[in-house]
Coordinates of C-alpha atoms in Angstrom, one line a residue:
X653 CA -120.7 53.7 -23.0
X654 CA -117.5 55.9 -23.6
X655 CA -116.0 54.3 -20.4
X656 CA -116.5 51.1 -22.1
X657 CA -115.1 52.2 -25.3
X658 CA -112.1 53.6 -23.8
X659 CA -111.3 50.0 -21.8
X660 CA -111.6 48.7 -25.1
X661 CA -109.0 50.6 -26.5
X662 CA -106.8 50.6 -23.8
X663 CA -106.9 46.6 -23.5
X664 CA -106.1 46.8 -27.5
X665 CA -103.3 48.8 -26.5
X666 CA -101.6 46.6 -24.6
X667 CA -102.3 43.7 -26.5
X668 CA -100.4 45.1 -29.4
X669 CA -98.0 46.3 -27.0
X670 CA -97.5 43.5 -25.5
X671 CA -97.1 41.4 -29.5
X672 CA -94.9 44.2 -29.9
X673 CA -92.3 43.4 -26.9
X674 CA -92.6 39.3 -27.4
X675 CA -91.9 40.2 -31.2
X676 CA -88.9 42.2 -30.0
X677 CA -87.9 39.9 -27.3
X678 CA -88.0 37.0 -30.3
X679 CA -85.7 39.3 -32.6
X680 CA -83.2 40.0 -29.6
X681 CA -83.1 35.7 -29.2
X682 CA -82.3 35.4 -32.8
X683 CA -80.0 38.3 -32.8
X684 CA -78.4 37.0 -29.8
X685 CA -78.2 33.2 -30.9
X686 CA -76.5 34.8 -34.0
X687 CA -74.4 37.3 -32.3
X688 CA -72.9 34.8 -29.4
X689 CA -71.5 32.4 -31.2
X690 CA -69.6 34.9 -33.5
X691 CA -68.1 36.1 -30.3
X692 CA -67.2 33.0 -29.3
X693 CA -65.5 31.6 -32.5
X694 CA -63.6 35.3 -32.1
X695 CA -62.9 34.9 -29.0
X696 CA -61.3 31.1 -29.3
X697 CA -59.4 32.5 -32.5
X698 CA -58.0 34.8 -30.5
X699 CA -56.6 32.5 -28.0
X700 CA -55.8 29.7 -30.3
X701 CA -52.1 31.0 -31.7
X702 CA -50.8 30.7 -34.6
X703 CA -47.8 28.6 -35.5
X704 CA -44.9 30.4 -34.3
X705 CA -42.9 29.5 -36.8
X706 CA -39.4 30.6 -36.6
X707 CA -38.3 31.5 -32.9
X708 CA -35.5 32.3 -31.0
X709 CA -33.9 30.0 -28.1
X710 CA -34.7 32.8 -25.8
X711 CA -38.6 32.7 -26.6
X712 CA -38.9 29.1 -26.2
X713 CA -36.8 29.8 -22.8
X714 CA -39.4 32.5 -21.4
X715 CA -42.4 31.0 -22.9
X716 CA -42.2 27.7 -23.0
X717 CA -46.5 27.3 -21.4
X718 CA -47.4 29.1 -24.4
X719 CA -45.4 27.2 -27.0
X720 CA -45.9 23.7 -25.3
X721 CA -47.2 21.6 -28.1
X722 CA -46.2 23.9 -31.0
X723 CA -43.6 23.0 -34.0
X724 CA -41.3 25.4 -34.1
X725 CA -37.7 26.0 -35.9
X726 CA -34.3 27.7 -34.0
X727 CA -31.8 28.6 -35.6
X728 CA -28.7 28.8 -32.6
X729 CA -25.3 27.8 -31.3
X730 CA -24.8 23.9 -30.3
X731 CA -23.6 24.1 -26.4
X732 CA -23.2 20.6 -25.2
X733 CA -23.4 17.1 -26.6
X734 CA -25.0 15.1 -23.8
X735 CA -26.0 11.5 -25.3
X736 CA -26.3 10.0 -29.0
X737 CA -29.6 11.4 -29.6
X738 CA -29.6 14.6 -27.4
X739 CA -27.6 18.1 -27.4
X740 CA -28.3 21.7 -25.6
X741 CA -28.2 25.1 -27.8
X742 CA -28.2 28.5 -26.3
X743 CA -27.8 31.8 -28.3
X744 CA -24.4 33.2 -25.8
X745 CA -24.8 36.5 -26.3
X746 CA -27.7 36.9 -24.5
X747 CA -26.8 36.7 -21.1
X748 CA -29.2 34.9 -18.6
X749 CA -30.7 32.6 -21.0
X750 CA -31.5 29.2 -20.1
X751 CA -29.7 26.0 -22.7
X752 CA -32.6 24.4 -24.0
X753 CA -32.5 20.5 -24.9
X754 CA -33.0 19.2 -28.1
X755 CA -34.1 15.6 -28.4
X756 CA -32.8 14.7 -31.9
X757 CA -35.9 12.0 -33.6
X758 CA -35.2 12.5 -37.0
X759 CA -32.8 9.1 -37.0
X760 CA -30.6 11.2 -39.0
X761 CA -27.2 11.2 -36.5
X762 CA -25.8 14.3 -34.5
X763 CA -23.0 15.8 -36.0
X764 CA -22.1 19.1 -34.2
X765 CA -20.1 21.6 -35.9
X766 CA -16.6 23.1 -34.8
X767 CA -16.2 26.7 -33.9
X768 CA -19.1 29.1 -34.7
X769 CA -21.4 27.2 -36.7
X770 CA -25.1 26.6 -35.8
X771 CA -27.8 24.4 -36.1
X772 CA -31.1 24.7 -37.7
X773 CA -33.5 22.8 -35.4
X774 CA -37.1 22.2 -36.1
X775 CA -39.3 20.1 -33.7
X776 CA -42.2 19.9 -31.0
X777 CA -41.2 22.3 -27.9
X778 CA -42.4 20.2 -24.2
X779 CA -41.1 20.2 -20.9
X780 CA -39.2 17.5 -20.9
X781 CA -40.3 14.3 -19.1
X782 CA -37.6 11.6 -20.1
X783 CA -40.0 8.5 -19.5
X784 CA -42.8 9.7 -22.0
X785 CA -39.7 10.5 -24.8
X786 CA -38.0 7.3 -23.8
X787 CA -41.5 5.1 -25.1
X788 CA -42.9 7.6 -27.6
X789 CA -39.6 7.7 -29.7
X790 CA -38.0 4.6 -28.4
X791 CA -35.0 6.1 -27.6
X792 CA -32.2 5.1 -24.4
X793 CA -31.8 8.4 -23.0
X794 CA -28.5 9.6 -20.9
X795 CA -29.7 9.2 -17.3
X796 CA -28.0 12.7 -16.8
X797 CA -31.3 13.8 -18.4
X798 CA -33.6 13.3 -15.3
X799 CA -31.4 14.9 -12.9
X800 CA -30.4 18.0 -15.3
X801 CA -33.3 18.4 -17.5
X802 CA -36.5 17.1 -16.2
X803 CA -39.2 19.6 -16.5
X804 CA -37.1 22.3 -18.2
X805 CA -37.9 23.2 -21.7
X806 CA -37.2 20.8 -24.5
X807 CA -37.1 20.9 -28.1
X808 CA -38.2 16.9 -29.5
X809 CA -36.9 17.6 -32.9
X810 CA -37.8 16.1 -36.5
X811 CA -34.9 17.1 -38.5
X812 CA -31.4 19.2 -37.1
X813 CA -29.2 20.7 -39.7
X814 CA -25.9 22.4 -40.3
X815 CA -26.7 26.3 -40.5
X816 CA -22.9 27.5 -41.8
X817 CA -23.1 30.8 -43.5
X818 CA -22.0 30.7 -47.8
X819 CA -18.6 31.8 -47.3
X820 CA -17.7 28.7 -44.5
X821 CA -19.2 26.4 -47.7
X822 CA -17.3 27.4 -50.3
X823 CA -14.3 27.8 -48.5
X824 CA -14.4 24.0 -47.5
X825 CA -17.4 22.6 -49.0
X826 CA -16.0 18.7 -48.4
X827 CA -16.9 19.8 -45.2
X828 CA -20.6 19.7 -46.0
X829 CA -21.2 18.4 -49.5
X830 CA -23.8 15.3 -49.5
X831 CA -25.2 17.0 -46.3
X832 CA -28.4 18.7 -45.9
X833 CA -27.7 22.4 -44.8
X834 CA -29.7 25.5 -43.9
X835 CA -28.0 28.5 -44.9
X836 CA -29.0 32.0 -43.7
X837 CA -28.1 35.0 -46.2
X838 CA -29.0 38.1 -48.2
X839 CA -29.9 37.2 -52.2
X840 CA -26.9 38.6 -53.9
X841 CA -27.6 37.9 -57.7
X842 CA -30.9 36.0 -59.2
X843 CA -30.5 34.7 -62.7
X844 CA -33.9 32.8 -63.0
X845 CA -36.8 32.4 -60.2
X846 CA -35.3 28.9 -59.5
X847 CA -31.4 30.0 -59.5
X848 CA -29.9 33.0 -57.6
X849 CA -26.7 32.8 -55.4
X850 CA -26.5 34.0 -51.5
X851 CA -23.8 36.9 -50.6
X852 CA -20.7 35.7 -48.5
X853 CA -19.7 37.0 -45.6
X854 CA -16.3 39.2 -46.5
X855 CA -14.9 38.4 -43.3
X856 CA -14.6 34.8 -43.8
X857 CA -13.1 35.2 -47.6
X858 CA -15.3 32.8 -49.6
X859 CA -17.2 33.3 -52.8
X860 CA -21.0 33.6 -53.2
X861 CA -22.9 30.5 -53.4
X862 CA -24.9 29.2 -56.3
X863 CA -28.4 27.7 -55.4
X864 CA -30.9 25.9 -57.4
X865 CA -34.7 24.9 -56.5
X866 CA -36.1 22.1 -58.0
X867 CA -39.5 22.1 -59.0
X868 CA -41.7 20.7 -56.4
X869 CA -45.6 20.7 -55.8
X870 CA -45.6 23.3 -53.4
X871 CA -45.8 26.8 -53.9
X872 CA -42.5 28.0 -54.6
X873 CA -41.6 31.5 -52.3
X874 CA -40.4 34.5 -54.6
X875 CA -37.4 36.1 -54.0
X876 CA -36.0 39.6 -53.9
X877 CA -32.3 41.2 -54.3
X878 CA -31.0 41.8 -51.0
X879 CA -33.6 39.8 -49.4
X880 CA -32.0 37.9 -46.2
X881 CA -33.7 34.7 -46.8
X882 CA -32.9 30.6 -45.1
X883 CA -32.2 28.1 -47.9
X884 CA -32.3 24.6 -47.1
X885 CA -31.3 21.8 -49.2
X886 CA -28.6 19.4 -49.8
X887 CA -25.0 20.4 -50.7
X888 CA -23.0 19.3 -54.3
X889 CA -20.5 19.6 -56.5
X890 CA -21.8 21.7 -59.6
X891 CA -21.7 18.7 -62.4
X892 CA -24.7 19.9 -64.9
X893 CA -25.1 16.0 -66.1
X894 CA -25.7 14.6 -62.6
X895 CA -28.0 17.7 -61.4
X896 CA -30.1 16.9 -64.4
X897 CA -29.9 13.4 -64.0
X898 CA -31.2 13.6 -60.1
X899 CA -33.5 16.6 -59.8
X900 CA -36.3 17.9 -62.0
X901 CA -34.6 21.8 -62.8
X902 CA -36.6 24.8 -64.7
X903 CA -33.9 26.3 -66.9
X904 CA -33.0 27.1 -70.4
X905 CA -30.3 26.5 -72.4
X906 CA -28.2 29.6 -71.8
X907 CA -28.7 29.5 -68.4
X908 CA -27.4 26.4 -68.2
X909 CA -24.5 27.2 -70.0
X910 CA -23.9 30.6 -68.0
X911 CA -23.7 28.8 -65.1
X912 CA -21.5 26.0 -66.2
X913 CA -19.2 28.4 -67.1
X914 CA -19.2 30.1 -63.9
X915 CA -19.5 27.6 -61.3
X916 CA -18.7 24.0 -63.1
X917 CA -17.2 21.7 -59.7
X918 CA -18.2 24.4 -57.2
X919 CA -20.5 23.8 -54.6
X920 CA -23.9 24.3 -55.5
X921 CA -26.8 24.1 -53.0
X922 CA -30.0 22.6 -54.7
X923 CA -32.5 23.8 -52.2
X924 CA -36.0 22.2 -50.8
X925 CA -37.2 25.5 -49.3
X926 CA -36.4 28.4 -49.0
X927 CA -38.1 31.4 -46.5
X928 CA -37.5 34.6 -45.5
X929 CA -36.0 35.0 -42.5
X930 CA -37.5 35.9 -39.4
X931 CA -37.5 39.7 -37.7
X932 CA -36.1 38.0 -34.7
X933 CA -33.1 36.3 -37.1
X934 CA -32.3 39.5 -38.9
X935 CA -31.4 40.9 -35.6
X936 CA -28.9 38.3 -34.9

């Protein structure tokens, strides 16, 4: 009798144990069906980057594989005009670095700049395979392309713009005025969140110059004194009627009239965006 009662309790035993290791088992699945996934969705975050943004000629240079697809936006020195729609930049001082094509698609034409002046460029980076641009853009490239160029990094770009610093603009601003312009500079004096003016360079022996944002739907970027910032908009003469009569302006009265008096028939850029600029831009 006691041996039978004790093979009773031991089969009880370890038919609870047994519950008690399928219930655990059952708790790990749904853990792990939980778990996994996260991990996964990390994990692909974690290889998925993020849009680069503002790069240097030298990045897209040395990692072209990992930019491949990516929009991105230079900021560099025009080397060589090659065809209508098609140029090289290059930052010089850094020694060893490859030119990298753009491919201008904008249907805006290429007008390089004399001297020092660069070029904002913002576009798709690819290796460059001239058939593919040829039918995707319908463009007649320079047959110099394939021999040069094919396979090498390339920069198929949706807008390229004069990047002269404020003191070049309003010490010629014919130069530029009805073109659109991205100007790198430090915030010298803001009157109003929508109208500030960028420092001048004291070497070149210009004035400071007078921006204005328009108000847009998108989220307008605050700005700070002394903040080195990239305003990009279109270049004018300051004419208060004809500003008002083309763009939609924030400003009061005595703002209006301060800046009449101080700028009336300067240049004036009235700006799209502006960004702060980039840790790899500051350095140049």
């Amino acid at each position: 009798m006691l041996n039978k009662l004790k093979r009773l309790n031991r089969d009880r035993y370890n038919n609870i144990t047994q519950r008690l290791w399928q219930t655990k088992g059952a708790i790990a699945l749904a853990l792990m069906a939980i778990i996994l996934p996260a991990c996964n969705t990390n994990e692909l975050e974690a290889r998925t980057p993020a849009s680069p943004g503002n790069v240097t000629t030298e990045e897209v240079s040395d990692n072209t594989n990992k930019l491949i697809g990516q929009t991105v936006t230079v900021r560099s020195e025009p080397i060589k005009k090659i065809g209508t729609n098609t140029f090289t930049i290059s930052d010089e001082q850094l020694f060893g670095t490859e030119p990298i094509l753009v491919v201008n698609t904008s249907g805006d034409p290429i007008v390089l700049p004399q001297g020092d002046t660069e070029v904002q460029v913002t576009g798709r980076v690819t290796k460059l395979v001239v058939a593919e641009v040829e039918r995707d853009f319908d463009l007649d490239l320079d047959p110099e392309l394939e021999v040069e160029y094919e396979g090498k990094p390339a920069i198929i770009a949706q807008s390229v713009a004069l990047a002269p610093e404020p003191g070049e603009i309003t010490k010629n601003p014919n130069r530029y005025y009805g073109k659109t312009i991205a100007v790198p500079a430090e915030v010298e004096e803001i009157y109003s969140p929508n109208a500030f003016t960028l420092d001048e360079d004291e070497l070149i022996g210009g004035s400071d110059l007078l921006v204005l944002r328009a108000n847009t739907k998108e989220k307008q970027t605050p700005i700070q004194d002394d903040q080195k910032v990239v305003a990009t908009g279109v270049l004018r003469p300051f004419v208060v009627a004809d500003i008002e009569r083309d763009y939609d302006l924030t400003w009061d009265l005595n703002l209006q009239k301060q800046l009449e008096a101080e700028y009336s028939k300067k240049p004036v850029l009235v700006v799209e965006s502006v960004y702060p600029v980039s840790r790899e831009d500051a350095v140049k």
